[in-house]
Coordinates of C-alpha atoms in Angstrom, one line a residue:
M1 CA 48.8 111.3 84.3
R2 CA 51.0 114.3 85.3
E3 CA 50.8 117.2 83.2
C4 CA 54.2 118.4 82.2
R5 CA 53.4 121.0 79.2
Q6 CA 55.3 124.3 80.0
F7 CA 58.8 124.6 79.2
Y8 CA 61.8 126.0 81.1
I9 CA 62.8 129.6 79.4
D10 CA 65.0 132.1 81.0
G11 CA 64.8 131.2 84.5
E12 CA 61.2 130.2 84.5
W13 CA 58.4 127.7 83.7
V14 CA 56.4 129.2 80.8
D15 CA 53.4 128.0 78.2
P16 CA 54.6 127.1 74.8
T17 CA 53.5 129.5 72.1
T18 CA 51.0 126.6 70.9
A19 CA 49.4 123.6 72.2
Q20 CA 50.4 120.4 70.7
D21 CA 50.0 117.9 73.3
F22 CA 51.7 114.2 73.5
T23 CA 51.2 111.1 75.2
V24 CA 53.8 109.9 77.5
I25 CA 53.3 105.7 77.5
N26 CA 54.6 103.7 80.3
P27 CA 56.1 100.9 78.0
A28 CA 55.6 98.1 81.0
N29 CA 51.8 98.3 80.5
E30 CA 51.0 100.9 77.7
E31 CA 48.9 103.0 79.5
P32 CA 49.5 107.1 79.5
I33 CA 51.6 108.4 82.4
A34 CA 52.1 112.2 81.3
T35 CA 51.1 114.5 79.2
I36 CA 53.8 117.4 77.6
T37 CA 53.4 119.7 74.9
L38 CA 55.8 119.6 71.7
G39 CA 57.3 123.0 71.0
S40 CA 58.0 125.1 68.0
A41 CA 60.9 127.0 66.2
V42 CA 59.3 129.8 68.1
D43 CA 59.8 128.4 71.3
V44 CA 63.4 127.5 70.0
D45 CA 63.9 131.2 69.5
K46 CA 62.9 132.1 72.9
A47 CA 65.0 129.3 74.3
V48 CA 67.6 130.4 72.2
A49 CA 67.5 134.4 73.2
A50 CA 67.5 133.4 76.8
A51 CA 70.6 131.7 76.5
K52 CA 72.1 134.2 74.5
R53 CA 71.2 136.8 77.1
A54 CA 72.8 135.1 79.5
F55 CA 76.1 134.1 77.7
E56 CA 77.4 137.4 78.1
S57 CA 77.5 137.1 82.3
Y58 CA 77.7 133.4 82.6
S59 CA 81.0 133.2 80.0
D60 CA 82.4 135.8 82.4
T61 CA 82.1 134.0 85.8
T62 CA 84.9 132.9 87.7
L63 CA 86.3 129.2 88.1
D64 CA 85.3 129.2 91.5
Q65 CA 81.7 130.8 90.5
R66 CA 81.5 127.8 88.4
L67 CA 82.5 125.2 90.8
A68 CA 80.3 126.4 93.3
F69 CA 77.4 126.2 90.9
L70 CA 78.3 122.8 90.5
Q71 CA 78.7 121.7 94.0
R72 CA 75.3 122.6 94.6
I73 CA 73.7 120.6 91.4
I74 CA 75.4 117.8 93.0
E75 CA 73.6 118.3 96.4
V76 CA 70.3 118.7 95.1
Y77 CA 70.7 116.0 92.8
E78 CA 71.9 113.6 95.7
S79 CA 68.6 114.7 97.6
R80 CA 66.4 113.7 94.3
M81 CA 68.2 110.3 93.1
D82 CA 65.4 107.9 94.5
E83 CA 62.7 109.9 92.8
M84 CA 65.3 110.4 89.5
A85 CA 65.4 106.0 89.5
E86 CA 61.7 106.0 89.6
T87 CA 60.8 108.6 86.9
I88 CA 63.6 106.5 84.5
S89 CA 61.8 103.3 85.5
K90 CA 58.2 104.4 84.7
E91 CA 59.3 106.7 81.0
M92 CA 61.6 104.0 79.7
G93 CA 61.5 100.7 81.1
A94 CA 64.1 100.0 82.6
P95 CA 64.4 98.1 85.6
L96 CA 64.3 99.6 89.1
G97 CA 67.8 97.8 90.4
L98 CA 69.5 99.1 86.9
T99 CA 67.9 102.5 87.5
R100 CA 69.3 102.8 91.2
A101 CA 72.5 101.5 90.5
A102 CA 73.8 103.5 87.2
Q103 CA 71.2 105.2 85.4
A104 CA 70.0 107.7 87.9
P105 CA 73.6 107.7 89.5
A106 CA 75.4 108.2 86.0
G107 CA 73.9 112.2 86.0
L108 CA 75.8 112.6 89.5
W109 CA 79.0 110.9 88.4
H110 CA 79.0 113.1 85.4
F111 CA 78.7 116.1 87.7
S112 CA 81.1 115.1 90.3
E113 CA 83.9 114.2 87.6
I114 CA 84.0 117.6 85.8
V115 CA 84.4 118.8 89.1
K116 CA 87.3 117.2 89.5
V117 CA 88.4 118.3 86.2
L118 CA 87.7 121.6 86.6
K119 CA 89.8 121.9 89.4
H120 CA 93.1 121.5 87.2
F121 CA 91.8 122.4 84.0
K122 CA 94.2 125.2 82.1
F123 CA 92.2 127.7 80.6
E124 CA 95.5 129.4 79.9
E125 CA 99.2 128.5 79.0
L126 CA 101.6 130.5 77.9
K127 CA 104.0 129.1 75.0
G128 CA 106.7 131.5 74.6
S129 CA 104.9 135.1 73.8
T130 CA 101.9 133.5 72.7
L131 CA 99.0 132.6 75.1
M132 CA 96.9 130.0 74.2
R133 CA 93.5 130.7 75.9
K134 CA 90.3 128.2 76.1
E135 CA 87.0 130.2 76.0
P136 CA 83.8 128.7 76.1
V137 CA 82.1 128.0 72.3
G138 CA 78.8 129.9 73.0
V139 CA 75.0 128.8 72.8
C140 CA 74.7 125.1 73.0
G141 CA 72.3 123.1 71.5
L142 CA 71.7 120.1 73.4
I143 CA 69.7 117.1 71.7
T144 CA 69.3 113.8 74.2
P145 CA 67.9 110.2 73.6
W146 CA 65.6 108.1 75.8
N147 CA 67.7 105.3 76.6
W148 CA 70.1 106.8 79.2
P149 CA 68.2 109.9 79.7
M150 CA 70.6 111.4 82.7
N151 CA 73.5 109.9 81.5
Q152 CA 73.3 111.3 77.9
I153 CA 71.9 114.9 79.8
A154 CA 74.4 114.9 82.3
C155 CA 77.5 114.4 80.4
K156 CA 76.4 117.1 78.1
V157 CA 75.0 119.7 80.5
A158 CA 78.1 119.8 83.3
P159 CA 81.1 120.0 80.9
A160 CA 79.1 123.0 79.3
L161 CA 78.4 124.6 82.7
A162 CA 81.5 124.2 83.6
A163 CA 83.2 125.8 80.2
G164 CA 81.3 129.0 80.9
C165 CA 78.3 128.1 77.9
T166 CA 75.1 128.5 78.4
M167 CA 72.1 125.9 76.5
V168 CA 69.2 124.6 75.1
L169 CA 68.1 121.3 76.0
K170 CA 65.7 119.1 73.8
P171 CA 65.3 115.8 75.3
S172 CA 63.4 112.6 73.6
E173 CA 59.8 112.8 73.9
L174 CA 59.3 109.3 74.6
A175 CA 60.9 109.9 77.7
P176 CA 61.0 113.3 79.2
L177 CA 60.0 113.3 82.8
S178 CA 63.8 112.6 83.8
A179 CA 64.6 115.6 82.2
Y180 CA 61.8 117.8 84.0
L181 CA 63.1 116.2 86.9
F182 CA 66.9 117.3 86.1
T183 CA 65.7 120.9 85.0
Q184 CA 63.8 121.6 88.5
I185 CA 67.0 120.0 90.0
L186 CA 69.1 123.0 88.3
H187 CA 66.5 125.5 88.8
D188 CA 66.8 124.5 93.0
A189 CA 70.5 124.7 92.7
G190 CA 70.3 128.3 91.4
L191 CA 71.5 128.4 88.2
P192 CA 71.0 132.3 86.7
P193 CA 68.2 133.0 84.3
G194 CA 68.9 132.1 80.8
V195 CA 71.9 129.4 81.4
F196 CA 69.8 126.4 81.4
N197 CA 66.7 126.2 79.1
M198 CA 64.6 123.6 78.5
L199 CA 61.9 122.2 75.7
N200 CA 60.0 119.4 74.7
G201 CA 59.4 118.5 70.5
D202 CA 59.8 116.2 67.9
G203 CA 63.5 115.9 66.0
P204 CA 61.8 117.3 62.4
T205 CA 60.5 120.5 64.1
V206 CA 62.3 121.6 67.3
G207 CA 65.7 119.3 66.8
A208 CA 65.9 120.8 63.6
A209 CA 65.4 124.6 64.7
I210 CA 67.8 124.0 67.5
S211 CA 70.5 122.6 64.6
T212 CA 69.6 125.3 61.9
H213 CA 69.6 128.6 64.3
P214 CA 72.0 131.1 63.5
D215 CA 72.9 132.1 67.1
I216 CA 73.8 128.2 68.6
A217 CA 77.3 128.2 68.1
M218 CA 77.3 124.2 68.8
V219 CA 75.0 121.3 68.9
S220 CA 76.0 118.4 70.8
F221 CA 73.6 115.3 69.4
T222 CA 73.2 111.6 70.8
G223 CA 71.1 109.2 68.7
S224 CA 70.6 107.4 65.7
A225 CA 73.3 107.8 62.6
R226 CA 70.2 108.5 60.4
A227 CA 69.1 111.4 63.1
G228 CA 72.8 112.0 63.3
I229 CA 73.2 112.9 59.4
A230 CA 70.1 115.2 59.4
V231 CA 71.3 117.1 62.3
A232 CA 74.9 117.7 60.8
S233 CA 73.0 118.7 57.3
A234 CA 70.6 121.1 59.0
A235 CA 73.6 122.5 60.7
A236 CA 76.3 122.9 57.9
P237 CA 74.7 126.1 56.6
T238 CA 75.5 128.2 59.7
I239 CA 78.9 126.4 60.1
K240 CA 78.2 125.6 63.9
R241 CA 80.2 122.7 65.8
V242 CA 78.6 119.5 65.5
T243 CA 79.4 116.7 68.1
Q244 CA 77.7 113.4 67.3
E245 CA 77.3 110.1 69.5
L246 CA 75.9 107.5 67.3
G247 CA 75.3 103.6 67.0
G248 CA 77.1 100.9 67.8
K249 CA 77.5 97.4 66.8
S250 CA 80.2 96.2 69.6
A251 CA 82.2 93.6 68.9
N252 CA 83.3 91.4 72.3
I253 CA 86.3 88.9 71.5
I254 CA 86.7 86.2 73.5
L255 CA 90.2 84.9 72.8
D256 CA 91.1 80.9 73.4
D257 CA 92.8 81.5 76.4
A258 CA 89.8 83.3 78.6
D259 CA 87.9 81.5 81.3
F260 CA 85.8 80.8 78.4
E261 CA 82.1 80.1 79.8
S262 CA 82.2 82.8 82.3
A263 CA 83.1 85.2 79.6
V264 CA 80.4 83.9 77.6
K265 CA 77.7 84.3 80.2
E266 CA 79.2 87.9 81.3
G267 CA 79.3 89.3 77.5
A268 CA 75.6 87.6 77.1
Q269 CA 74.4 89.5 80.3
A270 CA 76.1 92.9 78.9
C271 CA 74.3 92.7 75.6
F272 CA 71.2 92.1 77.1
R273 CA 71.4 94.8 80.4
N274 CA 69.1 97.8 79.6
T275 CA 67.2 95.5 77.5
G276 CA 70.2 95.4 75.0
Q277 CA 69.2 99.9 74.4
S278 CA 72.6 100.8 74.8
C279 CA 74.9 101.8 71.8
N280 CA 77.7 100.4 73.0
A281 CA 76.2 96.8 74.2
P282 CA 78.5 93.8 73.3
T283 CA 76.1 92.6 70.8
R284 CA 78.6 90.5 68.2
M285 CA 80.5 87.9 70.5
L286 CA 83.5 86.7 68.5
V287 CA 84.1 83.1 69.5
P288 CA 87.2 80.7 68.2
Q289 CA 85.5 78.6 65.6
P290 CA 85.9 75.3 67.7
K291 CA 84.3 76.8 70.7
M292 CA 80.6 77.8 69.3
A293 CA 78.7 74.9 70.3
E294 CA 80.2 75.8 73.4
A295 CA 79.3 79.4 73.6
A296 CA 76.0 78.6 71.9
A297 CA 74.9 76.6 75.5
A298 CA 76.7 79.1 77.5
A299 CA 74.9 82.1 76.2
K300 CA 71.5 80.0 75.9
Q301 CA 71.6 79.1 79.6
T302 CA 72.2 83.1 80.4
A303 CA 69.3 84.2 78.3
E304 CA 67.2 81.6 79.6
A305 CA 67.9 82.3 83.3
T306 CA 67.4 86.0 82.8
K307 CA 64.1 87.4 84.4
V308 CA 61.9 89.3 81.9
G309 CA 59.0 91.8 83.4
D310 CA 57.9 94.5 85.4
P311 CA 60.7 96.9 86.1
F312 CA 59.6 97.7 89.5
I313 CA 59.4 94.2 90.7
K314 CA 62.7 92.7 92.6
G315 CA 64.9 90.4 90.5
T316 CA 63.5 91.8 87.3
S317 CA 67.1 92.1 84.8
V318 CA 65.5 92.8 81.6
G319 CA 62.1 95.1 81.0
P320 CA 60.5 96.2 78.1
L321 CA 61.8 98.2 74.9
V322 CA 60.7 101.7 75.3
S323 CA 57.8 101.9 72.7
K324 CA 55.9 99.7 70.4
A325 CA 58.1 101.2 67.2
Q326 CA 61.1 99.7 69.3
F327 CA 59.4 96.3 69.6
E328 CA 58.2 96.1 65.9
K329 CA 61.5 97.1 64.7
V330 CA 63.2 94.6 67.4
Q331 CA 61.0 91.5 65.8
C332 CA 61.7 92.5 62.1
L333 CA 65.4 92.2 62.9
I334 CA 65.2 89.1 64.8
R335 CA 62.9 87.7 61.7
K336 CA 65.6 88.8 59.4
G337 CA 68.2 86.9 61.4
I338 CA 66.4 83.7 60.7
E339 CA 65.4 84.4 57.2
E340 CA 69.1 84.6 56.6
G341 CA 70.1 81.4 58.5
A342 CA 71.9 82.2 61.6
R343 CA 71.0 79.5 63.9
L344 CA 68.4 80.6 66.7
V345 CA 69.6 79.1 69.7
T346 CA 67.1 80.6 72.4
G347 CA 64.6 83.7 72.0
G348 CA 62.8 84.6 69.1
L349 CA 59.8 86.3 68.0
G350 CA 56.6 87.2 70.0
V351 CA 56.8 88.3 73.5
P352 CA 57.8 86.0 76.5
D353 CA 55.2 83.4 77.9
G354 CA 52.7 84.8 80.6
I355 CA 53.2 88.4 79.6
S356 CA 50.1 90.5 77.9
K357 CA 50.7 93.6 77.7
G358 CA 53.9 96.1 77.5
F359 CA 56.4 95.9 74.8
F360 CA 58.5 93.0 75.9
V361 CA 60.8 90.9 74.2
K362 CA 62.6 87.7 74.9
P363 CA 66.3 87.5 75.2
T364 CA 67.4 86.3 71.9
V365 CA 70.6 84.1 70.9
F366 CA 71.5 83.6 67.7
S367 CA 74.9 81.2 66.8
D368 CA 76.6 80.6 63.5
V369 CA 76.1 84.1 62.6
K370 CA 78.1 85.7 59.3
N371 CA 79.6 89.0 59.9
S372 CA 78.1 90.2 56.7
M373 CA 74.0 89.0 57.7
T374 CA 72.0 91.8 58.7
I375 CA 71.8 91.2 62.5
A376 CA 74.9 91.5 62.3
R377 CA 75.3 95.0 60.8
E378 CA 72.8 96.8 62.0
E379 CA 71.9 98.1 65.5
I380 CA 69.4 96.2 66.5
F381 CA 68.7 98.0 70.2
G382 CA 67.1 95.1 71.6
P383 CA 68.4 92.0 73.5
V384 CA 69.7 90.5 70.8
L385 CA 73.0 88.4 70.5
S386 CA 75.0 86.9 67.8
I387 CA 77.6 84.5 67.8
I388 CA 80.5 85.0 65.0
P389 CA 83.1 82.7 64.9
Y390 CA 86.5 83.4 63.9
E391 CA 89.7 81.3 62.8
D392 CA 92.3 83.0 65.0
E393 CA 93.4 86.3 66.7
N394 CA 94.1 88.0 63.2
D395 CA 90.7 87.1 62.1
A396 CA 89.1 88.1 65.0
V397 CA 90.4 91.5 64.9
R398 CA 89.5 91.4 61.4
I399 CA 85.7 90.9 61.7
A400 CA 85.6 93.4 64.9
N401 CA 86.7 96.1 62.3
D402 CA 84.7 94.9 59.6
S403 CA 81.4 97.4 60.8
P404 CA 80.4 100.7 60.2
Y405 CA 80.4 101.4 63.5
G406 CA 83.3 101.7 66.1
L407 CA 81.4 103.0 69.4
S408 CA 83.1 100.4 71.8
A409 CA 85.0 96.5 72.0
F410 CA 85.6 94.2 74.5
V411 CA 88.3 92.1 74.8
T412 CA 88.8 89.0 76.9
S413 CA 92.1 87.2 77.9
G414 CA 94.1 85.4 80.5
N415 CA 97.3 87.2 79.3
L416 CA 96.7 90.9 79.9
E417 CA 99.4 91.7 77.5
R418 CA 97.6 90.1 74.3
A419 CA 94.4 91.7 75.7
R420 CA 96.3 94.9 75.3
R421 CA 97.5 94.1 72.1
V422 CA 94.3 93.3 70.7
A423 CA 92.9 95.9 72.1
K424 CA 94.9 98.7 70.4
R425 CA 94.0 97.3 67.1
I426 CA 90.4 97.6 67.0
R427 CA 88.9 100.9 65.7
S428 CA 86.6 101.8 68.2
G429 CA 86.5 104.9 70.7
N430 CA 86.8 102.9 73.7
V431 CA 87.8 99.3 74.5
H432 CA 86.9 97.2 77.8
I433 CA 89.5 94.5 78.8
N434 CA 88.6 91.4 80.9
G435 CA 85.3 93.3 81.8
A436 CA 86.6 96.6 83.1
R437 CA 83.8 98.9 83.9
P438 CA 83.8 102.2 82.4
D439 CA 85.6 105.0 83.2
F440 CA 83.8 108.3 83.8
G441 CA 87.6 110.1 83.8
G442 CA 88.1 108.4 80.4
C443 CA 86.3 109.5 77.2
F444 CA 83.4 108.3 75.0
G445 CA 82.9 108.6 71.5
G446 CA 82.9 106.8 68.5
Y447 CA 84.9 106.2 65.0
K448 CA 83.5 105.9 61.7
Q449 CA 79.5 106.1 62.1
S450 CA 79.6 106.0 65.6
G451 CA 80.4 109.9 65.7
N452 CA 82.9 112.5 66.2
G453 CA 83.8 114.3 69.2
R454 CA 84.4 112.8 73.0
E455 CA 82.2 113.2 75.8
W456 CA 83.0 112.6 79.7
G457 CA 86.0 114.2 81.7
E458 CA 88.5 116.4 79.9
A459 CA 87.9 115.6 76.9
G460 CA 84.3 116.3 76.7
L461 CA 84.9 119.9 78.3
D462 CA 87.6 120.5 75.6
E463 CA 84.4 119.8 73.2
F464 CA 82.6 123.1 74.9
L465 CA 85.6 125.7 74.5
E466 CA 87.2 127.4 71.5
L467 CA 91.3 127.9 71.5
K468 CA 92.3 131.1 70.9
A469 CA 96.1 132.3 70.2
V470 CA 97.1 135.9 71.4
F471 CA 100.1 136.6 69.8
G472 CA 102.3 139.1 71.6
Y473 CA 100.8 138.8 74.6
A474 CA 104.3 138.4 76.5
S475 CA 107.4 139.9 75.5
S476 CA 109.9 137.7 73.9
G477 CA 112.0 137.4 77.3
A478 CA 109.5 136.5 79.4

């Protein structure tokens, strides 16, 4: 058991105002692995005050100074990479192979990308006699989830630091240990006191205090649509900027000219990756009606070949869900799919054979799903694939867009021009063509109830900047 009760405020590890212990559980064996303390509004006040004091000097740092801080963070992060991967596996259950290959490196990738962006980014540009100047927005409140902890923390902290902002981070209380390690990395990198502050807490207390705080200029939130609504509502009276990356129900359109069996198997694997706990997971697979049986058979084969188990055992593809509450939610939605008449191809209710402890679920495939069914409308956040038939290309696009969400989408075709044409018609913040991997120099964010604003790369940096016009900066003849 680790003791992680302190918060990081004004460059020091400090005791919370009051003790309210919270036990962190390893979801693979249901055993406690750490104790943290949940903070209060008073703790938020202290962290914000430190960030406000630091903003005056940090916002005035030079580009070279900020680049030096970022480069030093990269160096220290690289030295703790293995420890970060193991920490994430323990706290949220992702297989160690995944945390080493993607979960832990994602933090490094965002810092490396923002360094590239910062080297050519124009903070000032003269248009006629007017100077268009981009300035740091101010003190930022960052609220992050448990499913990709380093990805979500780094894609906020890196651009905030690059912009010249100071910040207060509230990581998820379900997976806080990677945030502790990340905080130590920033401390060891020599950030000035108060630039970065971190405290634990739940949404209704610390999250709400951050959202309502009058000295916080911006809240960057990643999480559920329900929680996003609460954050935006709480922030409204102080008219602060709110950016949100929320849920998704991503469509995966497999066109009739694709290498069909390969596309179905790759799509199923992508759905099950990270135990389905990714907001951009391709959970709605759209296939031509005549190929439904073929798709179901290929997805079934993939699901049943997927190794579920201990995240630290080599070869494990799917670990546990993060918590008992998440396990119960996924079970409820699987049951709903059965009740509403979707055909259960494989998986289903209960835990996989041979497992007695941990929040494990069976990789599950439903076929003959109607897009009006609950499992096609709601974000399940588990390894559950819904295969939906379509009549033609136009019908596929219609179904893909018939969702309250619009975070991500996938298109597979043997004809690149056709895939491009379909991708442009989908109402989502990003689209993957023929299995393309994410590009950290691109952007990430959604349409509709998937949120507002963008993260990653230059677009992510812009979110932490205010635009000022200085009229008459130059003579009219300049």
